[in-house]
mmCIF file of C-alpha atoms in Angstrom:
data_model
loop_
_atom_site.group_PDB
_atom_site.id
_atom_site.type_symbol
_atom_site.label_atom_id
_atom_site.label_comp_id
_atom_site.label_asym_id
_atom_site.label_seq_id
_atom_site.Cartn_x
_atom_site.Cartn_y
_atom_site.Cartn_z
ATOM 1 C CA MET A 1 -49.112 20.297 51.510
ATOM 2 C CA PRO A 2 -46.325 19.053 53.687
ATOM 3 C CA LYS A 3 -46.258 19.912 57.757
ATOM 4 C CA VAL A 4 -42.674 20.770 58.556
ATOM 5 C CA THR A 5 -40.919 22.235 61.604
ATOM 6 C CA VAL A 6 -38.752 25.269 61.410
ATOM 7 C CA ARG A 7 -35.978 25.506 64.034
ATOM 8 C CA TYR A 8 -34.254 28.731 64.634
ATOM 9 C CA TRP A 9 -30.764 28.998 66.122
ATOM 10 C CA ALA A 10 -28.685 31.957 67.759
ATOM 11 C CA ALA A 11 -29.565 35.065 66.126
ATOM 12 C CA ALA A 12 -32.537 33.725 64.209
ATOM 13 C CA LYS A 13 -33.977 32.138 67.535
ATOM 14 C CA ALA A 14 -33.486 35.440 69.211
ATOM 15 C CA ALA A 15 -35.390 37.581 66.385
ATOM 16 C CA ALA A 16 -38.319 34.850 66.360
ATOM 17 C CA GLN A 17 -38.455 34.944 69.873
ATOM 18 C CA VAL A 18 -39.241 31.007 69.632
ATOM 19 C CA ALA A 19 -37.336 28.128 69.162
ATOM 20 C CA GLU A 20 -39.344 26.314 66.774
ATOM 21 C CA GLU A 21 -42.626 26.338 65.011
ATOM 22 C CA PRO A 22 -44.870 24.581 62.580
ATOM 23 C CA TYR A 23 -45.455 25.783 58.539
ATOM 24 C CA GLU A 24 -46.926 24.137 55.985
ATOM 25 C CA ALA A 25 -44.967 24.192 52.781
ATOM 26 C CA GLU A 26 -44.056 22.275 49.850
ATOM 27 C CA THR A 27 -40.298 24.104 49.077
ATOM 28 C CA LEU A 28 -37.822 25.849 51.270
ATOM 29 C CA ALA A 29 -38.800 29.119 49.372
ATOM 30 C CA ASP A 30 -42.438 28.729 50.629
ATOM 31 C CA ALA A 31 -41.593 28.062 54.257
ATOM 32 C CA LEU A 32 -39.237 31.051 54.322
ATOM 33 C CA ALA A 33 -41.904 33.264 52.675
ATOM 34 C CA ALA A 34 -44.120 31.953 55.502
ATOM 35 C CA VAL A 35 -41.507 33.022 58.237
ATOM 36 C CA ARG A 36 -41.177 36.489 56.676
ATOM 37 C CA VAL A 37 -44.909 37.248 56.767
ATOM 38 C CA ARG A 38 -45.138 35.797 60.534
ATOM 39 C CA HIS A 39 -42.002 37.673 61.720
ATOM 40 C CA PRO A 40 -41.674 40.683 59.425
ATOM 41 C CA GLY A 41 -38.920 42.482 61.483
ATOM 42 C CA GLU A 42 -35.540 41.609 62.600
ATOM 43 C CA LEU A 43 -35.713 37.993 61.494
ATOM 44 C CA THR A 44 -36.383 38.799 57.997
ATOM 45 C CA ARG A 45 -32.799 40.731 58.018
ATOM 46 C CA VAL A 46 -31.481 37.794 59.974
ATOM 47 C CA LEU A 47 -32.608 35.203 57.188
ATOM 48 C CA GLU A 48 -30.372 36.713 54.426
ATOM 49 C CA ARG A 49 -27.115 35.751 56.502
ATOM 50 C CA CYS A 50 -28.435 32.430 57.187
ATOM 51 C CA SER A 51 -27.756 29.034 55.598
ATOM 52 C CA PHE A 52 -30.310 26.170 56.005
ATOM 53 C CA LEU A 53 -30.429 22.309 56.791
ATOM 54 C CA VAL A 54 -33.533 20.697 55.508
ATOM 55 C CA ASP A 55 -33.699 17.043 57.404
ATOM 56 C CA GLY A 56 -30.029 17.502 57.984
ATOM 57 C CA ASP A 57 -28.814 18.033 54.353
ATOM 58 C CA PRO A 58 -27.432 21.637 53.613
ATOM 59 C CA ALA A 59 -29.661 23.464 51.061
ATOM 60 C CA GLY A 60 -26.144 25.152 49.816
ATOM 61 C CA THR A 61 -26.388 27.204 46.884
ATOM 62 C CA ARG A 62 -29.474 25.719 45.239
ATOM 63 C CA ALA A 63 -32.325 27.816 44.620
ATOM 64 C CA HIS A 64 -34.824 27.319 47.463
ATOM 65 C CA GLU A 65 -37.753 26.980 45.092
ATOM 66 C CA THR A 66 -36.209 23.801 44.162
ATOM 67 C CA VAL A 67 -35.472 22.331 47.705
ATOM 68 C CA ARG A 68 -38.739 20.155 47.938
ATOM 69 C CA LEU A 69 -40.094 19.446 51.642
ATOM 70 C CA ALA A 70 -41.404 16.179 52.839
ATOM 71 C CA GLU A 71 -44.138 15.687 55.386
ATOM 72 C CA GLY A 72 -42.986 15.656 59.068
ATOM 73 C CA GLY A 73 -39.636 17.563 58.209
ATOM 74 C CA THR A 74 -37.347 20.048 59.539
ATOM 75 C CA VAL A 75 -35.585 23.216 58.305
ATOM 76 C CA GLU A 76 -32.953 24.332 60.654
ATOM 77 C CA VAL A 77 -32.179 28.122 60.424
ATOM 78 C CA LEU A 78 -28.554 28.523 60.983
ATOM 79 C CA PRO A 79 -27.064 32.203 61.192
ATOM 80 C CA PRO A 80 -23.450 32.601 60.796
ATOM 81 C CA PHE A 81 -21.585 31.540 64.012
ATOM 82 C CA ALA A 82 -18.503 33.204 65.391
ATOM 83 C CA GLY A 83 -15.546 30.821 64.801
ATOM 84 C CA GLY A 84 -16.930 28.409 62.648
#
């Protein structure tokens, strides 16, 4: 199973109380499920409003189950930002 780094920004970082952490996951959906298990409170609510970059590419509207993760990859968790 690929090992990836999940990085949190802005409100997601505040809710997770860490800037980044490692996960093992095959898809974006798997990674986000693991994040929700580790952080069942506010971060779960914040994730509903976030967009995600996987190795620098936007996940966009693709089903998270179809977004494959690569060994050593990065998932960026981006809450909406004021002004853009």
